[in-house]
C-alpha positions in Angstrom: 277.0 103.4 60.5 279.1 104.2 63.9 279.1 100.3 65.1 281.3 99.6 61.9 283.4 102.8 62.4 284.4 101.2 65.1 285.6 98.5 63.6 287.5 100.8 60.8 289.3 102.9 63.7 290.8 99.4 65.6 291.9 98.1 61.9 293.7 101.8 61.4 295.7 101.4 64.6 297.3 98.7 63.6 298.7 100.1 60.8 302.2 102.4 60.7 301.3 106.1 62.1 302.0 107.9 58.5 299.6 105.4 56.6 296.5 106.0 58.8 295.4 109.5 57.9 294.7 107.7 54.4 293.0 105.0 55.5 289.2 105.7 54.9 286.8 105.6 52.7 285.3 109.3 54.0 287.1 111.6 52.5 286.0 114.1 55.1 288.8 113.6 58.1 291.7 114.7 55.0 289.8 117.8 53.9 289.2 118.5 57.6 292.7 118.8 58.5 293.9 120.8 55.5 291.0 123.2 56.7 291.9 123.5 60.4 292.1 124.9 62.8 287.9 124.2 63.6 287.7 125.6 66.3 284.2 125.3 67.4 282.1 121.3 66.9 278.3 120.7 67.6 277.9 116.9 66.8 273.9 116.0 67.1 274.3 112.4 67.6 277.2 112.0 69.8 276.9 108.1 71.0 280.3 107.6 72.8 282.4 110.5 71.4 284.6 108.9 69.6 286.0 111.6 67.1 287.1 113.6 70.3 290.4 113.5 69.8 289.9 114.0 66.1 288.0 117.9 67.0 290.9 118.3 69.5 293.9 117.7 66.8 291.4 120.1 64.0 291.8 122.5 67.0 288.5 122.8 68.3 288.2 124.5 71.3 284.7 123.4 72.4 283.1 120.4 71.3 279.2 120.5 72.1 277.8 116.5 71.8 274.3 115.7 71.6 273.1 112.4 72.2 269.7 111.4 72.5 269.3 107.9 74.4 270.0 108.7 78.2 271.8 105.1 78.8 274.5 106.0 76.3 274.6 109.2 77.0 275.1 108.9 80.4 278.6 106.7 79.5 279.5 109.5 77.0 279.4 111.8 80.5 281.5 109.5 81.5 283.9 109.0 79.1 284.3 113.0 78.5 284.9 113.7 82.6 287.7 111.3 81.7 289.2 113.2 79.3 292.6 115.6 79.5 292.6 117.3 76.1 292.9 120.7 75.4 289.0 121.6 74.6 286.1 121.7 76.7 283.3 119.8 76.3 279.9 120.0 76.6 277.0 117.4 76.9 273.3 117.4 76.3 270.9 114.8 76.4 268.2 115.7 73.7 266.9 114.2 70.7 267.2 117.1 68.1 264.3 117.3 65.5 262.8 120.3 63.1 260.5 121.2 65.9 261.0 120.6 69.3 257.8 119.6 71.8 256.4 116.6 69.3 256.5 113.0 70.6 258.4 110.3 68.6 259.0 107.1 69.5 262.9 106.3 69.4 264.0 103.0 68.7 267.0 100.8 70.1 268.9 98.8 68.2 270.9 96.1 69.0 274.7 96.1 69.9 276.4 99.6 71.4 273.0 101.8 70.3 275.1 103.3 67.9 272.3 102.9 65.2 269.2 103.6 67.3 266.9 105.9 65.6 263.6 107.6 65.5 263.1 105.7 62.0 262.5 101.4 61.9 265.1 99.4 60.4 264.1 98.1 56.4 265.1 95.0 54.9 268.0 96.7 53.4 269.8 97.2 56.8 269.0 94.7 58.7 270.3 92.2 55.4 273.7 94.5 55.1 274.0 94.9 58.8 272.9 91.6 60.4 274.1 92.5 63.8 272.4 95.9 63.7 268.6 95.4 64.2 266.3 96.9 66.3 265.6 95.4 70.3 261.9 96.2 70.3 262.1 98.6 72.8 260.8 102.1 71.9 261.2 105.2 74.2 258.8 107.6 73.8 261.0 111.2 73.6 259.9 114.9 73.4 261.8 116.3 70.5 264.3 119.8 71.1 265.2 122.2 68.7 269.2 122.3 67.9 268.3 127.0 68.3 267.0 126.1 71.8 269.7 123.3 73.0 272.7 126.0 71.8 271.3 128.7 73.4 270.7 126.9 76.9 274.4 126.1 76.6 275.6 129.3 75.9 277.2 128.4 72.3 277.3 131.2 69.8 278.5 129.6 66.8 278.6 133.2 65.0 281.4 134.0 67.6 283.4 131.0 66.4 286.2 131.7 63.7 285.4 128.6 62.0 282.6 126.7 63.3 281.0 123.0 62.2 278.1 120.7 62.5 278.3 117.4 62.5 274.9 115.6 62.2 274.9 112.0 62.6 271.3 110.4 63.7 270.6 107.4 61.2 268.0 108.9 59.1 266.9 112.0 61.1 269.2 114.3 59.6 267.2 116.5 57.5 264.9 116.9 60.0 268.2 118.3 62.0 269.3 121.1 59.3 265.8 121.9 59.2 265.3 123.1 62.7 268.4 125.2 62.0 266.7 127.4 60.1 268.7 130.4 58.8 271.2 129.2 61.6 272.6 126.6 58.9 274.5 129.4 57.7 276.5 130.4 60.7 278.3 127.1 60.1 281.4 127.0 58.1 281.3 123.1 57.4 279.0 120.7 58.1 279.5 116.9 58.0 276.7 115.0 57.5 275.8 110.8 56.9 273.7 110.1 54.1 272.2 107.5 52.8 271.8 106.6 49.1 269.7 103.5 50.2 266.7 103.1 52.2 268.4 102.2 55.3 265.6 103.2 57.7 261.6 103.4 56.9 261.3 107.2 56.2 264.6 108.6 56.9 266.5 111.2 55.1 268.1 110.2 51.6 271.0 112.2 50.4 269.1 114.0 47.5 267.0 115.8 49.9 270.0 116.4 52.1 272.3 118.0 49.0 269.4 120.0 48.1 269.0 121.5 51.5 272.7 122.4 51.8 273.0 123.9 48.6 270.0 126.2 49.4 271.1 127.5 52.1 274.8 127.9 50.7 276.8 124.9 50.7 279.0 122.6 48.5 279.7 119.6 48.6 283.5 119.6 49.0 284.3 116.0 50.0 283.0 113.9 47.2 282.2 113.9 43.4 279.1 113.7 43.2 279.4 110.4 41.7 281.5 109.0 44.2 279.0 109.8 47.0 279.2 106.7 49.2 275.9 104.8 49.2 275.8 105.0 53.4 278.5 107.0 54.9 279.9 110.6 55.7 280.1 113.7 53.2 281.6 117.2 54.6 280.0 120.4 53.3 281.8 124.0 53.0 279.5 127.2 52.6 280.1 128.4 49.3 281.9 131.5 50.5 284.9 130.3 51.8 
């Protein structure tokens, strides 16, 4: 989950520059650099941006970030008009789902909202994360579809040499890749959390996800399958390159 990611990323700058590119328990940040440059991101569940300068050193050359609670993203606006890197960036505030115009109710968590979610927490989070629980506030949302939200910002990911999605919204994933469509395929990688454990009530597991990607021409290239984390980040390549 992001609010311990955070927690991994202050831990790796303590330690000596040359050590910290090994430092993770994702394999996807490695494979990601021998594959770069990327130089097109759309990340569907932004929170604070904090892999920025990560796209930037891959190469990207525009990062598009999708967040969907309007508090945090209104401090990811923020944080990006504070930036000075060499791509440009682009913010939306949408909650991305297979169809867009149906009503969900989204729900805060506790903390940064880095685990808020349109799925309720289970016993199994809220007993592995303690600190990560829900608030009890909903927001009632009208879902977007990722087709529409690209196309308002003027994104063509067919026109980018080697462009990736990164799809990171605590359980809603599938629902994600499945408003893509056909568009999944346009994508050269695609990094995506999964979940071997039922971390929220009704959200994506990593069976359905694998399946998804494989039809529509991924691999997974991070991970053994075996070695798939129970919670955490896996990075797909389409089979072709």
């Amino acid at each position: 989950m992001r609010i311990f990611k955070g927690a991994e990323r202050a831990a790796k700058r303590l330690m000596p520059e040359a050590w910290r590119m090994y430092f993770r328990a994702s394999r996807y940040e490695l494979l990601m650099r021998r594959l770069a440059p990327v130089d097109l991101v759309v990340h569907v569940g932004a929170h604070w941006a904090e892999d920025a300068g990560f796209y930037e050193a891959c190469g990207a050359r525009t990062v598009l970030w999708i967040e969907a609670d309007p508090d945090t993203f209104a401090h990811l606006q923020h944080l990006l008009a504070g930036r000075d890197g060499s791509a440009r960036h682009l913010a939306e505030c949408a909650l991305v789902s297979a169809t867009a115009g149906e009503t969900l109710g989204f729900h805060r968590f506790r903390g940064d909202g880095a685990s808020s979610s349109v799925h309720r927490a289970t016993e199994e989070l809220t007993t592995r994360f303690p600190g990560a629980g829900e608030t009890g506030e909903v927001l009632e949302m009208t879902t977007r579809s990722l087709p529409e939200i690209l196309a308002r910002q003027g994104v063509e990911v067919a026109a980018a040499a080697r462009p990736m999605l990164v799809v990171d919204v605590q359980g809603h994933e599938f629902e994600v890749l499945k408003g893509l469509g056909d568009g999944l395929r346009a994508f050269a990688l695609c990094k995506c959390e999964v979940s071997r454990l039922p971390i929220y009530q009704g959200g994506a597991r990593f069976e359905e996800i694998d399946a998804q990607m494989r039809a529509m021409g991924f691999r997974l290239a991070s991970h053994r399958y075996v070695q798939v984390p129970r919670h955490g980040d896996v990075l797909y390549l389409r089979a072709d390159l």
